[in-house]
Amino acid sequence: MARRKESDRAQQHNDDSDSNPNDDMDEEPNFDDPEGYEDDISEQDLMGDLIRQRPKETDGVESIVVIDGVPQVGPERIEKLQNVLRKLFQKFGKITNEFYPLNADGSTKGHVFVEYSNASEALEVLKQTNGYKFDKNHTFTVNLLTDFEKYNEILDKWENPVPQPFKEQGCLQYYLLDQDACDQFSIVYEQGDKVSVNLNTQPEPTLLEERPRWTETLVRWSPLGTYLATFHAKGIALWGGEKFQQIVRFSHPGVQFIDFSPCEKYLVSFSPLADSRATDEPQAIIIWDVLSGLKRRAFNADKSQALPIFKWAHDDKYFARMGIDMLSVYETPSFGLLDKKSIKVQGIRDFAWSPTDNTIAYWVGEEKDTPARVTLLELPSRNEVRVKNLFSVADCKMYWQKSGDYLCVKVDRYAKIRKDKSDIKYSGIYYNLEVFHMREKQIPVDSVEIKETIQAFAWEPVGNKFAVIHGEPPSTSVSFYEVKTGQTPILVKKYERKPCNQLYWAPSGQFIVLAGLRAMSGTLEFVDTHDFTVMNTGEHFMATDVEWDPTGRYVATAVSWWGHKVDNAYWLWSFQGRILKRVALDKFCQLQWRPRPPSLLSAQQIKDIKKSLKKYSAQFEVKDRLKMTKASKELVEKRRKLMQEYEDLRKQKQEEYAAQRRRRIELRNNVDTDETEGRGGELEEETVEFFIKEETTFIDE
């Protein structure tokens, strides 16, 4: 623990050798540091764990909150007031002490001191109840006891903050200025050791950036494509600009999951192991401000909840979290509960935001004689704009159409119900699709019954069709329905016995890929739903992923090393199902297209462009031919350059060979052997014969 000087060690060794061995038996052991010891270990290194638990001056004070705005009542009503307030504030933690200041007549003064077991609980009370409306005449004002000291230390003279230097980030949306509107995509390969960003040019992709160990697990693009997020042991880093420089870092050790808000204002990071290390405040879930890099709020994690734990409204104004019998909606930028309280929903099972409106759809399971129901809740007014009761429900899943025009609720229903004296038994399952028409008056609901098991469901992103895979493999079928105003969904096409288990619509609608991934060996079928023509079929054996590019012109299929350890590669297809490129990479893991923000064109402008597409297509065809011609010229030029480099190198070596001729002759006994071949007259020919063996054989006649 301590280090002794060498001279002192020698001196003590001599003293010990002269002492009587029996003295050690008689004297008490001495544990003091001898004179001359040098203690080079700090208390922090020696007793770090104990020092962290050392009491602080602020202990006990930071866990006290002061609640102002409490009703002033007489002595006869104090106990009732205490019970009501205790019931309210016990929800946030363990109350260890409370004090109600009284006037001379025994009535309360209108404020209360409440002490909790730790500072994090007191801070949670401050966030949740400051501004809480207790009744129509009383609204709470909540402060920490330490705030009073902080406010007393405010300087009388204002000091202007020092402005921070502006850091130029460049144009983060530069990729939208590409003249040919080529999309970018990221690739993770070599088991995650390498990451590259490529531009999808034809006939070969162009490498924009490649870095070793750019991430430790995977990468993820932000919803509008502005940032590329990489995962690290200490947190998350965001990259952007033409050179992909680092924009901001978020320190969150052990982070495994992130989620951007739709407008990219906020980032949610989740570290599953953080709660075991948390002390003063939650660390499992943190919400960050993307532009400033500041932490806005932290939450504890409930292990039973599915990811993502928070779901965002389309405009970043609200985000919500489901709890036991309640739905908590928070607002930004305050990050406090909407109206200071959660929404009580008995038996809530799941919820989903509309992609275009501040409307939440949630469903509640059956309980005894109360049926299950799907409710559409408008925020911030909390008005229930539509309620649909459902009976014999086993499970529900909600699917919003991208434009928010429709909501489909897939309902798994029990076919038979048998009621015994003490129990209710269910048997058999069938399926219903409940379609909500969000843009029509009073939001009518239509129902489509499907007897077979539903394997997959997907809305057309832009349009009014949806597709369903139903049945049991390998005899699955694919049905397409069209939704029209005032009508129930109409079955427009059904494909029998299709080997598929996933549906992938093009981002612009109309085209769809029917894919049989993983166990179905990677079968692909490209369908044009305008007239339901099967444009092409293909197969990418053992494919694990299918990704459309943002424009809907190209499709990427991949065999990820995370799913299979062999044949790792990605293939690029045209939207018509024509294979364009096969790229095999060692331990290829992930391909992600860079998203694009929504188009600035109106729906009518897009419609007009589609009508006159033939006029534009001729220009595009000419441009494509020029590209291919240019590519051919570039290839010829590349080969010519390589040939010229070879000729130059050959000429250089020939000159070096000629310059060394005299030295070679000297080393070879003045015999010129460079021109030996073809000049046989200068050489003497000698024939040497060797007697090897002689045999005599007699042949009988």
XYZ file of C-alpha atoms in Angstrom:
701
model
C 0.000 0.000 0.000
C 2.937 2.318 0.622
C 6.470 2.341 -0.761
C 9.549 2.551 1.468
C 12.810 4.234 0.554
C 15.631 1.831 -0.293
C 17.926 3.230 2.433
C 15.242 2.768 5.076
C 14.688 -0.803 3.943
C 18.379 -1.607 4.342
C 18.539 0.047 7.764
C 15.536 -1.873 9.022
C 16.973 -5.123 7.648
C 20.152 -4.575 9.691
C 18.149 -3.720 12.823
C 16.046 -6.838 12.407
C 19.099 -9.062 12.045
C 20.518 -7.773 15.372
C 17.302 -8.095 17.348
C 16.350 -11.061 19.495
C 13.881 -13.408 17.762
C 11.971 -13.836 20.999
C 11.179 -10.092 21.141
C 8.495 -10.548 18.482
C 6.636 -12.875 20.807
C 6.540 -10.347 23.646
C 5.833 -7.025 21.873
C 2.487 -5.915 20.395
C 2.498 -5.652 16.562
C 2.856 -2.088 15.268
C 0.706 -1.199 12.230
C 1.822 2.445 11.974
C 3.665 3.564 8.872
C 7.414 3.667 9.692
C 9.200 6.948 9.286
C 10.301 7.502 5.729
C 7.386 5.770 3.982
C 6.129 7.457 0.812
C 2.395 7.061 0.291
C 1.839 7.443 -3.476
C -1.742 6.083 -3.599
C -4.576 8.580 -3.350
C -7.656 8.092 -1.220
C -9.760 7.960 -4.402
C -7.768 4.967 -5.690
C -7.669 3.294 -2.299
C -11.275 3.725 -1.181
C -13.139 4.975 -4.236
C -16.343 3.073 -3.446
C -16.466 4.363 0.128
C -15.697 7.941 -0.868
C -18.575 7.955 -3.339
C -20.873 6.997 -0.472
C -19.481 9.744 1.760
C -22.210 12.060 3.075
C -22.453 15.446 1.371
C -23.574 18.766 2.734
C -26.595 18.735 0.452
C -27.755 15.250 1.462
C -31.309 15.432 2.738
C -31.820 18.920 1.310
C -31.884 17.951 -2.381
C -34.677 15.447 -1.693
C -37.042 18.067 -0.211
C -39.688 19.779 -2.344
C -41.715 22.850 -1.445
C -45.303 22.804 -2.716
C -47.030 26.164 -2.854
C -50.658 26.812 -3.759
C -52.041 24.234 -1.304
C -55.559 25.036 0.031
C -55.615 26.870 3.350
C -57.874 24.890 5.691
C -58.739 24.960 9.370
C -57.608 22.458 12.004
C -60.677 20.266 11.494
C -59.822 19.614 7.811
C -56.041 19.258 8.015
C -56.114 15.463 8.256
C -58.321 15.142 5.182
C -56.038 17.493 3.229
C -52.977 15.482 4.288
C -54.545 12.219 3.110
C -55.440 13.680 -0.294
C -51.989 15.203 -0.848
C -50.209 12.092 0.438
C -52.139 9.924 -2.025
C -51.144 12.257 -4.870
C -47.433 12.585 -4.062
C -46.804 8.953 -3.043
C -46.999 7.980 -6.698
C -43.568 9.512 -7.331
C -41.591 7.847 -4.544
C -41.296 7.038 -0.872
C -42.177 9.958 1.417
C -39.942 9.981 4.496
C -41.183 13.191 6.083
C -43.722 15.994 5.571
C -44.286 19.330 7.289
C -47.356 21.598 7.156
C -46.601 25.123 8.499
C -49.537 26.466 10.571
C -50.804 29.880 11.522
C -51.480 30.895 15.114
C -55.095 29.724 14.804
C -54.028 26.256 13.614
C -54.914 26.754 9.938
C -52.473 25.859 7.140
C -50.365 28.577 5.496
C -50.828 27.281 1.946
C -47.488 25.522 1.419
C -46.043 22.123 2.362
C -42.536 20.637 2.732
C -42.253 17.001 1.549
C -39.068 14.932 1.873
C -38.388 11.888 -0.331
C -35.894 9.057 0.014
C -33.588 10.403 -2.744
C -33.062 13.433 -4.974
C -34.228 11.734 -8.191
C -37.716 11.183 -6.758
C -37.910 14.841 -5.711
C -36.866 15.917 -9.194
C -39.576 13.731 -10.728
C -42.184 15.384 -8.484
C -41.002 18.777 -9.698
C -41.353 17.759 -13.355
C -44.748 16.102 -12.982
C -46.628 18.360 -10.555
C -45.337 21.886 -11.119
C -48.369 23.680 -12.501
C -50.688 20.827 -11.510
C -54.297 22.002 -11.198
C -55.488 20.632 -7.833
C -58.971 22.116 -8.195
C -60.551 25.082 -9.933
C -59.109 27.509 -7.356
C -55.709 25.993 -6.583
C -52.740 25.302 -8.875
C -49.506 23.944 -7.421
C -46.142 25.676 -7.742
C -43.392 23.190 -6.915
C -39.714 23.945 -6.226
C -36.759 22.101 -4.760
C -35.572 23.432 -1.418
C -32.122 23.962 -2.938
C -33.656 26.330 -5.522
C -34.096 29.027 -2.891
C -30.361 29.150 -2.246
C -29.678 29.185 -5.961
C -32.013 32.135 -6.528
C -30.469 34.040 -3.596
C -27.063 33.798 -5.268
C -28.175 35.571 -8.440
C -25.812 38.452 -9.201
C -27.194 41.964 -8.998
C -25.391 42.915 -12.183
C -26.227 40.939 -15.316
C -23.297 39.393 -17.147
C -23.845 38.641 -20.799
C -23.007 35.035 -21.724
C -19.967 34.473 -23.898
C -21.124 33.644 -27.456
C -19.938 30.310 -28.739
C -18.011 30.309 -32.028
C -20.057 29.227 -35.028
C -19.056 25.864 -36.430
C -19.589 25.525 -40.151
C -21.252 22.177 -40.944
C -21.535 22.611 -44.696
C -24.631 21.705 -46.696
C -26.201 18.695 -44.987
C -28.723 18.234 -47.834
C -26.145 18.308 -50.626
C -27.183 14.849 -51.841
C -30.522 16.273 -53.036
C -28.688 18.447 -55.595
C -27.451 15.515 -57.698
C -28.443 16.316 -61.297
C -29.342 12.715 -62.099
C -31.200 12.218 -58.770
C -29.060 9.194 -57.962
C -29.628 7.809 -54.478
C -27.006 6.953 -51.889
C -26.818 3.758 -49.866
C -24.668 2.578 -46.975
C -23.061 -0.855 -46.667
C -21.716 -2.595 -43.559
C -19.445 -5.566 -44.285
C -16.498 -7.599 -43.000
C -18.524 -8.375 -39.873
C -19.030 -4.667 -39.200
C -15.345 -3.676 -39.480
C -15.941 -1.618 -42.649
C -18.648 0.850 -43.649
C -18.995 2.508 -47.048
C -21.400 5.022 -48.580
C -22.038 4.642 -52.310
C -23.859 6.558 -55.040
C -26.145 4.375 -57.163
C -24.767 5.385 -60.556
C -25.000 3.161 -63.624
C -23.524 0.822 -64.659
C -21.281 0.749 -61.536
C -21.962 2.359 -58.121
C -19.595 5.189 -57.187
C -17.792 4.961 -53.845
C -18.228 8.208 -51.895
C -16.729 7.308 -48.516
C -15.239 4.210 -46.909
C -13.894 3.943 -43.371
C -12.676 1.049 -41.234
C -14.344 0.600 -37.825
C -16.720 3.483 -38.466
C -19.258 1.755 -36.228
C -19.147 -1.082 -33.723
C -22.450 -2.731 -34.675
C -24.591 -1.122 -37.373
C -25.480 2.227 -38.932
C -28.789 4.006 -39.341
C -29.976 6.941 -41.455
C -32.189 9.629 -39.953
C -35.801 9.741 -41.317
C -35.103 12.619 -43.751
C -31.617 11.392 -44.658
C -29.724 14.313 -43.088
C -27.588 12.275 -40.674
C -25.852 8.906 -40.547
C -25.831 7.467 -37.009
C -23.089 5.094 -35.849
C -23.099 2.989 -32.672
C -20.226 2.890 -30.184
C -19.617 1.520 -26.689
C -19.713 5.039 -25.222
C -22.659 6.377 -27.209
C -23.915 7.560 -30.607
C -22.262 9.778 -33.231
C -24.041 11.613 -36.083
C -22.236 12.296 -39.365
C -23.193 14.465 -42.329
C -22.060 16.781 -45.122
C -20.154 15.941 -48.287
C -17.158 14.560 -46.364
C -19.303 12.910 -43.669
C -17.708 14.891 -40.859
C -18.894 14.333 -37.301
C -21.782 16.660 -36.474
C -22.548 15.763 -32.859
C -21.938 13.058 -30.237
C -24.281 11.710 -27.564
C -22.667 10.039 -24.560
C -24.760 7.032 -23.499
C -22.678 3.968 -22.503
C -24.078 0.613 -23.599
C -26.583 2.084 -26.068
C -28.173 -0.567 -28.282
C -31.201 1.132 -29.822
C -31.977 4.605 -31.168
C -35.039 6.259 -32.639
C -35.315 9.631 -34.384
C -38.359 11.859 -34.197
C -40.005 12.212 -37.655
C -38.662 15.763 -38.185
C -35.176 14.855 -36.872
C -35.358 17.364 -34.000
C -34.848 14.752 -31.287
C -33.081 11.442 -30.812
C -34.080 8.736 -28.324
C -31.301 6.386 -27.136
C -31.876 3.234 -25.107
C -29.284 1.361 -23.011
C -30.808 -1.822 -21.508
C -28.102 -2.196 -18.838
C -28.028 1.437 -17.728
C -30.590 1.119 -14.913
C -28.334 -1.233 -12.965
C -25.697 1.499 -12.914
C -28.067 4.422 -12.346
C -27.836 6.227 -9.047
C -29.214 9.745 -8.856
C -31.340 9.854 -12.026
C -32.613 7.538 -14.774
C -30.117 6.542 -17.463
C -31.826 3.825 -19.502
C -33.716 6.090 -21.940
C -32.450 9.543 -22.879
C -34.022 12.063 -25.251
C -31.482 14.380 -26.930
C -31.763 17.603 -28.869
C -30.113 16.829 -32.206
C -29.014 20.383 -33.077
C -27.517 21.299 -29.707
C -26.520 17.822 -28.518
C -28.065 18.524 -25.102
C -29.937 15.963 -23.006
C -33.561 17.025 -22.691
C -34.958 14.329 -20.433
C -34.217 10.816 -19.112
C -36.576 7.963 -18.240
C -36.457 4.569 -16.605
C -37.110 1.527 -18.762
C -39.783 -1.091 -18.305
C -38.342 -4.415 -19.461
C -41.759 -5.694 -20.477
C -42.276 -2.930 -23.073
C -41.596 -3.461 -26.754
C -39.385 -1.191 -28.833
C -39.692 1.620 -29.640
C -40.766 2.581 -26.123
C -41.730 6.115 -27.211
C -43.774 6.802 -30.335
C -43.729 10.241 -31.956
C -46.390 12.399 -33.531
C -45.758 13.376 -37.158
C -44.722 16.971 -36.324
C -42.517 16.235 -33.257
C -44.924 18.151 -30.981
C -45.859 15.092 -28.931
C -44.492 11.694 -28.004
C -46.275 8.969 -26.063
C -45.532 5.951 -23.918
C -47.859 3.166 -22.818
C -47.969 2.070 -19.184
C -50.169 -0.187 -17.100
C -53.743 1.042 -17.631
C -52.543 4.421 -18.835
C -51.200 6.320 -21.822
C -48.645 9.046 -21.074
C -48.446 11.795 -23.701
C -45.602 14.294 -23.421
C -45.246 17.600 -25.232
C -42.179 19.335 -26.618
C -40.130 21.369 -25.986
C -41.057 21.220 -22.279
C -40.937 17.391 -22.218
C -43.583 17.365 -19.524
C -46.849 15.461 -19.459
C -49.598 16.958 -21.571
C -51.957 18.761 -19.161
C -49.704 17.501 -16.319
C -51.356 14.084 -16.182
C -51.516 10.759 -18.015
C -54.602 9.447 -19.767
C -56.202 6.613 -17.819
C -57.125 3.751 -20.176
C -58.089 0.554 -18.386
C -56.626 -2.492 -20.171
C -54.797 -0.655 -22.980
C -52.816 -3.094 -25.160
C -51.235 -1.027 -27.956
C -51.388 2.359 -29.686
C -50.184 4.079 -32.876
C -49.966 7.698 -34.090
C -51.479 8.863 -37.356
C -48.657 9.633 -39.830
C -50.235 12.994 -40.795
C -52.409 14.169 -37.860
C -52.129 14.436 -34.078
C -54.471 11.499 -33.601
C -53.766 8.355 -31.605
C -55.417 5.007 -32.248
C -55.365 2.562 -29.346
C -57.138 -0.666 -28.537
C -58.331 -2.140 -25.258
C -58.779 -5.863 -24.602
C -61.954 -7.567 -23.457
C -62.630 -7.869 -19.765
C -65.536 -9.965 -18.478
C -68.681 -8.466 -20.016
C -66.910 -5.401 -21.455
C -66.058 -5.788 -25.159
C -62.727 -4.861 -26.692
C -62.652 -1.517 -28.446
C -60.573 0.598 -30.809
C -60.555 4.318 -30.015
C -59.377 7.289 -32.050
C -58.204 10.055 -29.710
C -57.580 13.594 -30.900
C -54.827 15.611 -29.208
C -54.339 17.936 -27.419
C -58.110 18.165 -26.852
C -58.357 14.465 -25.837
C -61.627 14.143 -27.748
C -62.622 10.589 -28.708
C -63.557 11.090 -32.359
C -64.454 7.428 -33.012
C -64.951 4.253 -30.953
C -65.426 0.779 -32.427
C -66.487 -2.094 -30.145
C -65.175 -5.574 -30.965
C -66.247 -8.964 -29.605
C -64.456 -12.307 -29.131
C -61.075 -10.642 -29.671
C -57.816 -12.535 -29.234
C -55.438 -9.876 -30.568
C -55.306 -6.705 -32.695
C -52.708 -5.018 -34.873
C -53.057 -1.504 -36.281
C -51.774 -0.353 -39.696
C -51.938 3.307 -40.731
C -51.743 4.198 -44.383
C -48.774 6.495 -45.058
C -50.948 9.451 -46.109
C -53.209 9.008 -43.056
C -56.363 8.507 -45.148
C -57.097 5.046 -43.763
C -56.497 2.925 -40.693
C -56.763 -0.855 -40.839
C -57.124 -2.896 -37.654
C -56.408 -6.609 -38.094
C -58.589 -8.393 -35.541
C -57.922 -12.005 -34.514
C -61.258 -13.399 -33.330
C -62.248 -16.594 -31.587
C -64.557 -18.677 -33.739
C -66.335 -20.482 -30.873
C -66.938 -19.575 -27.257
C -68.103 -22.103 -24.680
C -69.186 -20.883 -21.281
C -68.947 -23.282 -18.368
C -70.141 -22.555 -14.880
C -66.748 -21.308 -13.767
C -64.799 -20.708 -16.966
C -64.990 -19.515 -20.574
C -63.253 -21.595 -23.258
C -62.312 -20.449 -26.757
C -61.523 -22.470 -29.872
C -60.618 -21.609 -33.464
C -59.417 -18.302 -34.918
C -60.643 -16.248 -37.841
C -59.650 -12.764 -38.955
C -61.323 -9.441 -39.667
C -59.912 -6.307 -41.256
C -61.639 -3.214 -39.855
C -60.980 -0.278 -42.205
C -61.492 3.258 -40.835
C -62.135 5.979 -43.474
C -60.378 8.882 -41.738
C -61.287 11.629 -44.246
C -65.022 10.921 -44.328
C -67.656 12.382 -42.049
C -68.070 10.504 -38.738
C -65.276 8.121 -39.832
C -67.239 5.090 -41.110
C -65.763 1.612 -40.583
C -65.943 -1.254 -43.082
C -65.168 -4.880 -42.321
C -63.502 -7.580 -44.442
C -63.588 -11.156 -43.168
C -60.746 -13.557 -43.984
C -61.079 -17.144 -42.799
C -57.427 -18.113 -43.313
C -54.406 -17.123 -41.247
C -53.066 -13.692 -42.228
C -49.286 -13.859 -42.748
C -48.663 -10.240 -43.811
C -50.501 -6.974 -44.472
C -49.320 -3.803 -46.233
C -50.936 -0.558 -47.410
C -50.028 1.014 -50.740
C -48.009 4.092 -49.621
C -49.611 6.384 -52.179
C -53.012 5.142 -53.269
C -56.033 3.314 -51.928
C -55.087 -0.363 -52.179
C -53.806 -2.875 -49.649
C -52.403 -6.371 -49.988
C -52.816 -9.403 -47.724
C -50.931 -12.708 -47.644
C -53.184 -15.381 -46.175
C -53.206 -19.152 -45.813
C -50.660 -21.673 -44.600
C -47.346 -22.229 -46.427
C -46.763 -23.440 -49.053
C -50.354 -22.801 -50.180
C -50.419 -19.093 -49.367
C -52.468 -16.687 -51.452
C -52.121 -12.944 -52.056
C -55.237 -10.768 -52.254
C -55.419 -7.128 -53.300
C -58.280 -4.895 -52.132
C -59.245 -1.411 -53.257
C -60.877 1.095 -50.901
C -63.305 3.649 -52.308
C -65.345 6.387 -50.674
C -68.668 5.150 -49.384
C -67.961 1.511 -50.291
C -66.637 -1.534 -48.549
C -63.167 -2.670 -49.725
C -63.412 -4.517 -53.055
C -61.327 -7.576 -53.914
C -59.650 -6.638 -57.212
C -57.130 -9.492 -57.613
C -56.221 -12.770 -55.956
C -53.111 -14.843 -56.682
C -53.344 -18.485 -55.648
C -50.448 -20.557 -54.305
C -47.758 -17.893 -54.202
C -44.546 -18.842 -52.299
C -44.170 -15.557 -50.389
C -44.276 -14.320 -46.809
C -43.471 -10.588 -47.132
C -44.915 -7.627 -49.066
C -42.791 -4.679 -50.221
C -44.571 -1.750 -51.901
C -42.606 0.803 -53.896
C -42.469 4.169 -52.061
C -44.509 5.779 -54.842
C -47.072 2.966 -54.932
C -48.334 0.874 -57.875
C -45.426 -1.607 -57.907
C -44.968 -4.346 -55.314
C -42.542 -7.192 -54.675
C -43.931 -10.474 -53.353
C -40.986 -11.976 -51.498
C -40.420 -15.381 -49.956
C -37.549 -14.718 -47.589
C -35.440 -16.992 -45.390
C -37.268 -20.337 -45.236
C -38.803 -19.765 -48.691
C -35.398 -19.589 -50.419
C -35.610 -15.976 -51.625
C -38.251 -16.127 -54.359
C -39.225 -12.720 -55.817
C -42.179 -11.662 -57.936
C -42.524 -8.139 -59.345
C -46.135 -7.028 -59.884
C -47.625 -3.895 -61.458
C -50.905 -3.357 -59.584
C -52.221 -0.938 -62.213
C -53.329 -3.924 -64.311
C -51.887 -6.694 -62.054
C -49.295 -7.771 -64.567
C -46.499 -9.984 -63.290
C -43.551 -8.114 -64.805
C -40.882 -10.616 -63.826
C -39.914 -13.331 -61.370
C -36.531 -14.014 -59.832
C -34.724 -15.634 -56.965
C -32.002 -14.524 -54.568
C -31.283 -17.720 -52.678
C -31.466 -17.373 -48.883
C -32.263 -13.623 -49.131
C -32.918 -12.012 -45.752
C -33.772 -8.404 -46.719
C -35.524 -6.420 -49.452
C -35.085 -2.627 -49.674
C -36.672 -0.184 -52.153
C -34.740 2.972 -52.948
C -36.591 6.229 -52.030
C -37.601 6.955 -55.634
C -39.006 3.489 -56.356
C -36.690 2.889 -59.329
C -34.466 0.211 -57.816
C -34.776 -2.687 -55.382
C -31.939 -4.196 -53.347
C -32.044 -7.756 -52.048
C -29.453 -9.009 -49.587
C -28.159 -12.086 -47.793
C -26.896 -10.707 -44.481
C -24.095 -12.297 -42.483
C -26.296 -11.726 -39.434
C -28.828 -14.165 -40.922
C -26.626 -16.587 -42.899
C -22.891 -17.199 -42.725
C -22.473 -18.066 -46.423
C -23.225 -16.447 -49.815
C -23.271 -12.958 -48.273
C -24.025 -10.439 -51.022
C -26.414 -7.777 -52.240
C -28.136 -7.634 -55.634
C -29.638 -4.605 -57.362
C -32.801 -4.946 -59.451
C -34.842 -2.544 -61.540
C -38.437 -1.959 -60.440
C -39.466 -4.247 -63.310
C -37.499 -7.173 -61.871
C -34.440 -7.060 -64.159
C -31.201 -7.926 -62.355
C -28.655 -5.111 -62.712
C -25.799 -5.939 -60.373
C -24.548 -8.776 -58.155
C -22.035 -7.759 -55.504
C -20.502 -10.353 -53.172
C -18.765 -8.968 -50.079
C -16.952 -10.763 -47.290
C -19.289 -11.039 -44.260
C -21.716 -8.500 -45.707
C -24.125 -7.370 -42.960
C -26.398 -4.487 -43.942
C -27.542 -2.270 -46.815
C -29.622 0.858 -46.209
C -30.800 3.429 -48.735
C -30.460 7.069 -47.734
C -33.999 8.486 -47.249
C -35.269 11.600 -48.981
C -37.499 14.304 -47.477
C -41.085 14.571 -48.784
C -41.486 16.106 -52.219
C -42.204 19.826 -52.439
C -44.575 19.215 -55.354
C -48.304 19.206 -54.737
C -50.434 16.148 -55.411
C -51.845 17.805 -58.527
C -48.385 18.576 -59.889
C -47.311 14.967 -59.381
C -50.483 13.817 -61.123
C -49.793 16.106 -64.114
C -46.223 14.823 -64.400
C -47.443 11.230 -64.461
C -49.874 12.082 -67.265
C -47.106 13.553 -69.432
C -44.502 10.970 -68.460
C -44.069 9.788 -72.058
C -42.783 13.233 -73.010
C -40.128 13.040 -70.299
C -39.295 9.375 -70.804
C -37.830 10.035 -74.267
C -35.396 12.534 -72.732
C -34.456 10.053 -70.034
C -33.830 7.282 -72.570
C -31.457 9.505 -74.526
C -29.677 10.415 -71.313
C -29.385 6.733 -70.308
C -27.879 5.852 -73.716
C -25.367 8.653 -73.355
C -24.463 7.356 -69.914
C -23.853 3.866 -71.251
C -21.825 5.263 -74.164
C -19.860 7.379 -71.738
C -19.334 4.337 -69.560
C -18.055 2.367 -72.576
C -15.713 5.207 -73.515
C -14.448 5.385 -69.965
C -13.783 1.644 -69.998
C -11.842 1.854 -73.280
C -9.919 4.830 -71.959
C -9.113 2.953 -68.775
C -7.766 -0.033 -70.731
C -5.758 2.233 -73.017
C -4.235 3.939 -70.002
C -3.258 0.582 -68.496
C -1.660 -0.491 -71.798
C 0.322 2.741 -72.012
C 1.545 2.290 -68.439
C 2.709 -1.219 -69.349
C 4.556 0.003 -72.452
C 6.294 2.740 -70.465
C 7.368 0.267 -67.790
C 8.636 -2.196 -70.435
C 10.677 0.507 -72.157
C 12.186 1.585 -68.830
C 13.239 -1.946 -67.983
C 14.741 -2.460 -71.447
C 16.872 0.661 -71.012
C 18.057 -0.545 -67.616
C 18.892 -3.940 -69.132
C 20.944 -2.353 -71.910
C 22.823 -0.111 -69.460
C 23.906 -3.154 -67.422
C 25.233 -5.140 -70.459
C 28.936 -4.387 -69.899
C 28.740 -5.441 -66.266
C 27.019 -8.725 -67.219
C 29.793 -9.573 -69.708
C 32.431 -9.006 -67.048
C 30.601 -11.276 -64.627
C 30.351 -14.017 -67.302
C 34.077 -14.296 -68.116
C 33.862 -11.792 -70.979
C 31.341 -13.976 -72.790
C 28.383 -12.126 -74.281
C 25.371 -14.326 -73.600
C 22.694 -11.710 -74.354
C 22.470 -12.631 -78.017
C 23.147 -16.343 -77.745
C 19.943 -17.524 -79.337
C 19.984 -17.326 -83.145
C 23.804 -17.088 -83.342
C 24.847 -20.732 -83.233
C 28.086 -20.118 -85.247
C 29.772 -18.551 -82.270
C 29.278 -21.643 -80.126
C 31.110 -24.992 -80.213
C 28.930 -28.054 -80.229
C 30.170 -31.055 -78.245
C 28.503 -34.456 -78.168
C 28.987 -36.611 -75.100
C 27.913 -40.294 -75.027
C 27.494 -42.406 -71.906
C 27.363 -46.239 -71.794
C 24.494 -46.986 -69.454
C 23.597 -50.714 -69.729
C 23.833 -53.671 -72.099
C 21.377 -56.549 -72.215
C 21.403 -59.729 -74.328
C 18.159 -61.545 -75.033
C 17.938 -64.986 -76.742
C 14.867 -65.741 -78.787
C 13.942 -69.363 -79.444
C 13.084 -70.167 -83.019
